[in-house]
Short mmCIF file of C-alpha atoms and ligand atoms in Angstrom, two decimals:
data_model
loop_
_atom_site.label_atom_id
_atom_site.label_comp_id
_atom_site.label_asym_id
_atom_site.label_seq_id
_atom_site.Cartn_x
_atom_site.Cartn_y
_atom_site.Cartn_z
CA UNK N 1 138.91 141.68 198.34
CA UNK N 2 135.77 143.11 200.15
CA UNK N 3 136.65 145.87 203.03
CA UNK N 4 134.00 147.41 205.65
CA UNK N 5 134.12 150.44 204.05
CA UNK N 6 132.37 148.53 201.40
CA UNK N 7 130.12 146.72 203.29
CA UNK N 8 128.97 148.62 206.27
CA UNK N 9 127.32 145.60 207.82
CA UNK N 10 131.24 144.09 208.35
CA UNK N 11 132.24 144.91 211.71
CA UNK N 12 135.39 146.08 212.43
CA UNK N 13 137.30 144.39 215.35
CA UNK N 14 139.98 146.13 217.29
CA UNK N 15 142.64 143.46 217.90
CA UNK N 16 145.38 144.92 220.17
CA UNK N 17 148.37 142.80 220.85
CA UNK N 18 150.98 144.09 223.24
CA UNK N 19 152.92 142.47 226.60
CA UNK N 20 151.17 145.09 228.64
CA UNK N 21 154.10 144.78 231.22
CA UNK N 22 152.65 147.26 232.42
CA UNK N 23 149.55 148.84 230.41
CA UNK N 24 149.22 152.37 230.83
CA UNK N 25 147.32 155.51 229.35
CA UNK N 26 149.48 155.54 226.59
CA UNK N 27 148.19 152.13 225.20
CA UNK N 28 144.42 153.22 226.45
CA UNK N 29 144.71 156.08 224.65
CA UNK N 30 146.03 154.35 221.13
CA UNK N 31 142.89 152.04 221.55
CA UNK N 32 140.04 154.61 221.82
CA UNK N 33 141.62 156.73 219.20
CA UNK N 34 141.56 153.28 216.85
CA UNK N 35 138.28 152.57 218.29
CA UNK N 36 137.12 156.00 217.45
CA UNK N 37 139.09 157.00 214.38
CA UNK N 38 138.49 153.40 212.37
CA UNK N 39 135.21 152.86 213.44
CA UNK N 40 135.83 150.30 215.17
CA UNK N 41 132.99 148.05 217.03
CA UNK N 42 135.43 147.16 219.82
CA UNK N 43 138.86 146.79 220.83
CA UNK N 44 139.66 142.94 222.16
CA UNK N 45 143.01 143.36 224.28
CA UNK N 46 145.34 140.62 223.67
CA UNK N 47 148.04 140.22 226.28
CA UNK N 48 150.92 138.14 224.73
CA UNK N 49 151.37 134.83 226.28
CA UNK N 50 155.47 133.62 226.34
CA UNK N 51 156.42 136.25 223.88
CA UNK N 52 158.88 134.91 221.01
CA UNK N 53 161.12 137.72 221.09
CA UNK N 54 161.63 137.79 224.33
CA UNK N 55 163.75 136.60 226.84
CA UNK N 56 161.19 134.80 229.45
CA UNK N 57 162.74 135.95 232.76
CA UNK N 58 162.74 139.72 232.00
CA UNK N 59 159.31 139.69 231.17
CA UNK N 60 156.39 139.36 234.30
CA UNK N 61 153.96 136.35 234.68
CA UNK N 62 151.10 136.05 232.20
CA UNK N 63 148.67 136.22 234.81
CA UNK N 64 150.27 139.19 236.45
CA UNK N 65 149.76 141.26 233.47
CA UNK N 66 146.63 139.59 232.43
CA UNK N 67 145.05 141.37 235.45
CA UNK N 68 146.79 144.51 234.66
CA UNK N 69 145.12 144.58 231.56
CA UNK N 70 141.92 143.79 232.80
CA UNK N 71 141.76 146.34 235.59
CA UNK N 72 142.58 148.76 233.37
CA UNK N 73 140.02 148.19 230.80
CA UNK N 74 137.00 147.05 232.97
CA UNK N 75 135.08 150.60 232.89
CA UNK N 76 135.23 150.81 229.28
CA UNK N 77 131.89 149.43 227.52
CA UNK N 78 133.93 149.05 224.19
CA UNK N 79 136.82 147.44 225.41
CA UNK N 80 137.61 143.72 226.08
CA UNK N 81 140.09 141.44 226.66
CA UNK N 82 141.24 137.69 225.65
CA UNK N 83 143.19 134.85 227.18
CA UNK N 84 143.55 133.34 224.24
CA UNK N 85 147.13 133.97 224.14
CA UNK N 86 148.00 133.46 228.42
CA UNK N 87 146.02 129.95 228.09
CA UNK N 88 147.42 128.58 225.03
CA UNK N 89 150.82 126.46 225.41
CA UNK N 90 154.03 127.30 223.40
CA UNK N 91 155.00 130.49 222.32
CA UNK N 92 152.04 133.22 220.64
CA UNK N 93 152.35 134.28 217.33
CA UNK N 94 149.85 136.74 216.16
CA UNK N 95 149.07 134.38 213.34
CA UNK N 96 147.60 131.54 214.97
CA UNK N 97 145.34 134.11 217.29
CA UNK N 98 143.65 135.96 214.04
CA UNK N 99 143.75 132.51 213.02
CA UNK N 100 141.68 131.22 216.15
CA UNK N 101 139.44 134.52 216.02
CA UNK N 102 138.56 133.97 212.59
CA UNK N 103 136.67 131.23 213.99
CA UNK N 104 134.50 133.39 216.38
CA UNK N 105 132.69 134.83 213.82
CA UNK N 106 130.45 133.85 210.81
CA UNK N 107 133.03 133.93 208.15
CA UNK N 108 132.84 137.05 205.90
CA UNK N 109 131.12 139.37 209.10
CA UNK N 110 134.22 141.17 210.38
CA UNK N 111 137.24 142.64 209.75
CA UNK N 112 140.21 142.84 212.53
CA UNK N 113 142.52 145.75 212.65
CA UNK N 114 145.69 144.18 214.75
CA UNK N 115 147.04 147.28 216.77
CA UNK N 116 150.38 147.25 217.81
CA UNK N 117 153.47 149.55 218.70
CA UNK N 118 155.10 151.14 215.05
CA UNK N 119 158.59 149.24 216.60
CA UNK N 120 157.09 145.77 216.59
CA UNK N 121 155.13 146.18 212.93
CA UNK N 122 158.75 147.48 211.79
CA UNK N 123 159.93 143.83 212.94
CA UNK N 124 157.06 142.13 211.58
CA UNK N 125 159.34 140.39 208.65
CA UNK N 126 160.94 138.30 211.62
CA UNK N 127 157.66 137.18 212.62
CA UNK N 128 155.67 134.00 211.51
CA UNK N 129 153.76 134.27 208.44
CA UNK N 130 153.76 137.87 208.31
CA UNK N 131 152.07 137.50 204.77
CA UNK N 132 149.71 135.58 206.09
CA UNK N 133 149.12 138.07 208.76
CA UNK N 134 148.75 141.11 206.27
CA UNK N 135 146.28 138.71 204.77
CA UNK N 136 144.24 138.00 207.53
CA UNK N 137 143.73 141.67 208.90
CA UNK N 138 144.90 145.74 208.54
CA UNK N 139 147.35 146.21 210.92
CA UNK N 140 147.64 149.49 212.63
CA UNK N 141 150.98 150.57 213.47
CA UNK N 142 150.55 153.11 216.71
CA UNK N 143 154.23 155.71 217.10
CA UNK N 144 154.49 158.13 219.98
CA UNK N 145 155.34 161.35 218.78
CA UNK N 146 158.59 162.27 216.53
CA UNK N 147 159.20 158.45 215.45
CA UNK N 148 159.29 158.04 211.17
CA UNK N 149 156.50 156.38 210.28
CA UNK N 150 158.35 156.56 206.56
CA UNK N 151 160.15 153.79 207.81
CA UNK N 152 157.10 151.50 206.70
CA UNK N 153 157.96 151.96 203.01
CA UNK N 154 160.44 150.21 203.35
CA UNK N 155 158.18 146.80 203.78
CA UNK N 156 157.08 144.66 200.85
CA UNK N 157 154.10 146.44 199.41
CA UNK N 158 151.91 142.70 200.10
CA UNK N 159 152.56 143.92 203.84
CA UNK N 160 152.77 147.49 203.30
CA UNK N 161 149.53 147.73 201.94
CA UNK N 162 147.72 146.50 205.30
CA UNK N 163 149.29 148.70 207.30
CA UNK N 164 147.78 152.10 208.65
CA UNK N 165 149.77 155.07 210.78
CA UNK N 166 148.62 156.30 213.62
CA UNK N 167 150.50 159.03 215.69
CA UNK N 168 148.78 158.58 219.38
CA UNK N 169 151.30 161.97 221.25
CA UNK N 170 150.09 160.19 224.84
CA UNK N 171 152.42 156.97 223.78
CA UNK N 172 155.42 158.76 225.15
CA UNK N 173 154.66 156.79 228.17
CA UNK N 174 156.39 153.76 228.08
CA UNK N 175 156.60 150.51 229.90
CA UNK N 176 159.85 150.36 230.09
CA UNK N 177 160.13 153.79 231.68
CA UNK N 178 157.22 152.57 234.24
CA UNK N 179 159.54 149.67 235.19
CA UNK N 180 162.58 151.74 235.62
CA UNK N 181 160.42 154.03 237.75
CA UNK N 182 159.33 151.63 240.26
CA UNK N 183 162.33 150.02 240.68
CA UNK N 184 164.30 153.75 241.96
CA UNK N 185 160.98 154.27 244.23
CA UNK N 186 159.81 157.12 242.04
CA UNK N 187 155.97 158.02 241.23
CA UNK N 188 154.33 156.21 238.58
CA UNK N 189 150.86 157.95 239.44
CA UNK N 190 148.95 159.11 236.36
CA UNK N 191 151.21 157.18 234.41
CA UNK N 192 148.78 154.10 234.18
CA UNK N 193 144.95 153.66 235.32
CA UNK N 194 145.81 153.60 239.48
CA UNK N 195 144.29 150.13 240.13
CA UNK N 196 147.32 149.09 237.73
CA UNK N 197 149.64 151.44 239.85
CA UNK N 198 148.32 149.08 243.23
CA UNK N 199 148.51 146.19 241.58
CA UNK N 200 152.37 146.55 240.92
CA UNK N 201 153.03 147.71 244.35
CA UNK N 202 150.64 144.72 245.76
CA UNK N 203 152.87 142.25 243.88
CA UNK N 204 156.22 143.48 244.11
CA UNK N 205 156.37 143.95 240.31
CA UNK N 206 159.46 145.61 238.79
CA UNK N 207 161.83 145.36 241.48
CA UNK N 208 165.50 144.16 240.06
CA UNK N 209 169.02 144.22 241.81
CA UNK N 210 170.36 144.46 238.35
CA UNK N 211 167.51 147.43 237.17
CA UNK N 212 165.80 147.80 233.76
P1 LIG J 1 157.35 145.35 222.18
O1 LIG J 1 158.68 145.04 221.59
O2 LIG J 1 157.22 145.19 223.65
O3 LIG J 1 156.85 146.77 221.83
C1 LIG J 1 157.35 147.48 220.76
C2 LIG J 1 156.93 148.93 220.93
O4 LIG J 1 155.54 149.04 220.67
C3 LIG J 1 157.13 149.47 222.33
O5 LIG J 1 157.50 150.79 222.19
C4 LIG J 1 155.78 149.30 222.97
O6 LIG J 1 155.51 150.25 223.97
C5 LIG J 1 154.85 149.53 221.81
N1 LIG J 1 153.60 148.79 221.90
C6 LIG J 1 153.46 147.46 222.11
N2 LIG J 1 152.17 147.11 222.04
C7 LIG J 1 151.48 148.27 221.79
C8 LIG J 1 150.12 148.57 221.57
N3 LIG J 1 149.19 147.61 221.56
N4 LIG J 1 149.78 149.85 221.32
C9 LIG J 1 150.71 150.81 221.28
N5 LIG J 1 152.03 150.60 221.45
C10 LIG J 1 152.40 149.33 221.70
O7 LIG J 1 156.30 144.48 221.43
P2 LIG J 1 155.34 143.46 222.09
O8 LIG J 1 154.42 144.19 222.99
O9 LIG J 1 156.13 142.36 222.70
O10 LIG J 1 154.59 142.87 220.85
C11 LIG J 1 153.60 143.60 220.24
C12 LIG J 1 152.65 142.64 219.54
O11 LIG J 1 153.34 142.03 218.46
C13 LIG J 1 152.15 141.51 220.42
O12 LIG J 1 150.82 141.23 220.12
C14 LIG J 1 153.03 140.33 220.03
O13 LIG J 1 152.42 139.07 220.20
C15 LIG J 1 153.22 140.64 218.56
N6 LIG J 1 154.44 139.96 218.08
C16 LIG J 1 154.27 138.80 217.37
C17 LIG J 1 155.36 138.10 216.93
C18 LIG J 1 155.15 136.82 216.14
O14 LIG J 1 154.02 136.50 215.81
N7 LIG J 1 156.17 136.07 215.84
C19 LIG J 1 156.65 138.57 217.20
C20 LIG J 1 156.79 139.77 217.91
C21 LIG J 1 155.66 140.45 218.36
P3 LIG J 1 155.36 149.78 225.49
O15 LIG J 1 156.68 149.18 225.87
O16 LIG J 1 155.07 151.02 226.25
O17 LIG J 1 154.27 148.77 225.49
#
């Protein structure tokens, strides 16, 4: 199979999948350091529609952390971000939307490095197609700092072979810590980008009888 590294005309496209509920710096940070570290010609945020792993009511409205995702990314040149997965019906699975982007471009011109936490590519077996997704793109597994990325051995080598590492030590933020923070009143500033940080407190976000 031809690679960019090959072929230096083959642009490399940043795919990064996530729920983004909320983004923060940690998740900024993984994207410029893919951007920058794989050569990337941009990074196309992809905030998951109804996830399939997921339990719909714990998770925030599409278009709630649509916007998230876009006010943190609008003053980066390199950056962009999709609906692809908010507007389409039914669950997302990440191989319909590299199938879909395929379509974007003139077949054989790019090459799309799907970006994702080291957790979810460690689940990827439970996932639909996941061949088919090895197939269709790299797929860069991003760990905060002290999590095994020997783990990924233990995948078949046909998925194993598409995957690439990356330790990003900013990750240690994590949604689910932002979540738990707003909901006991405590600071989430310089946690996430602060028009993300007004947007939650705008909208009520993350406030649960129940707690996270
Ligand atoms: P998740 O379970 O919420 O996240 C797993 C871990 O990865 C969390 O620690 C999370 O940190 C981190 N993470 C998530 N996205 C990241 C990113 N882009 N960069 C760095 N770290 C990231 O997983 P998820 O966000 O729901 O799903 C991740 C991606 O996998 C999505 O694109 C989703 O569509 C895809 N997925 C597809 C299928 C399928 O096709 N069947 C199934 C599952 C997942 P934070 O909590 O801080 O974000």
């Amino acid at each position: 199979m031809s690679t960019a590294s090959q072929h230096p005309h083959i642009r490399r496209i940043g795919v990064m999948g996530g729920t983004f509920d909320p983004i923060h710096y940690g998740h900024l940070v993984a994207a410029e350091e893919a951007y920058f570290s794989l050569g990337l010609a941009e990074v196309l945020f992809v905030p998951t529609g109804t996830p399939p792993h997921k339990d719909r009511g714990q998770v925030s409205a599409a278009e709630d952390r649509y916007t998230m995702t876009l006010l943190a990314t609008v003053d980066n040149p390199h950056f962009k971000i999709s609906r692809l997965e908010i507007d389409r019906e039914g669950t997302s699975h990440t191989v319909d939307t590299l199938r879909e982007m395929r379509h974007w471009y003139a077949p054989g011109s790019v090459v799309f490095y799907f970006i994702t936490g080291l957790d979810a590519v460690l689940d990827i077996l439970n996932w639909k197609e996941p061949e088919e997704i090895a197939a269709f793109s790299k797929i860069v597994a991003v760990s905060r700092p002290g999590y095994n990325p020997h783990r990924l051995e233990d995948l078949p080598s046909t998925i194993r072979r598409s995957v690439i590492p990356l330790e990003i030590p900013l990750l240690a933020i994590s949604s689910t810590e932002i979540r738990r923070r707003v909901n006991l009143g405590r600071s989430i500033r310089y946690l996430a980008p602060w028009p993300v940080e007004h947007y939650i407190y705008k909208k009520a976000l993350y406030h649960r009888k129940d707690g996270w």
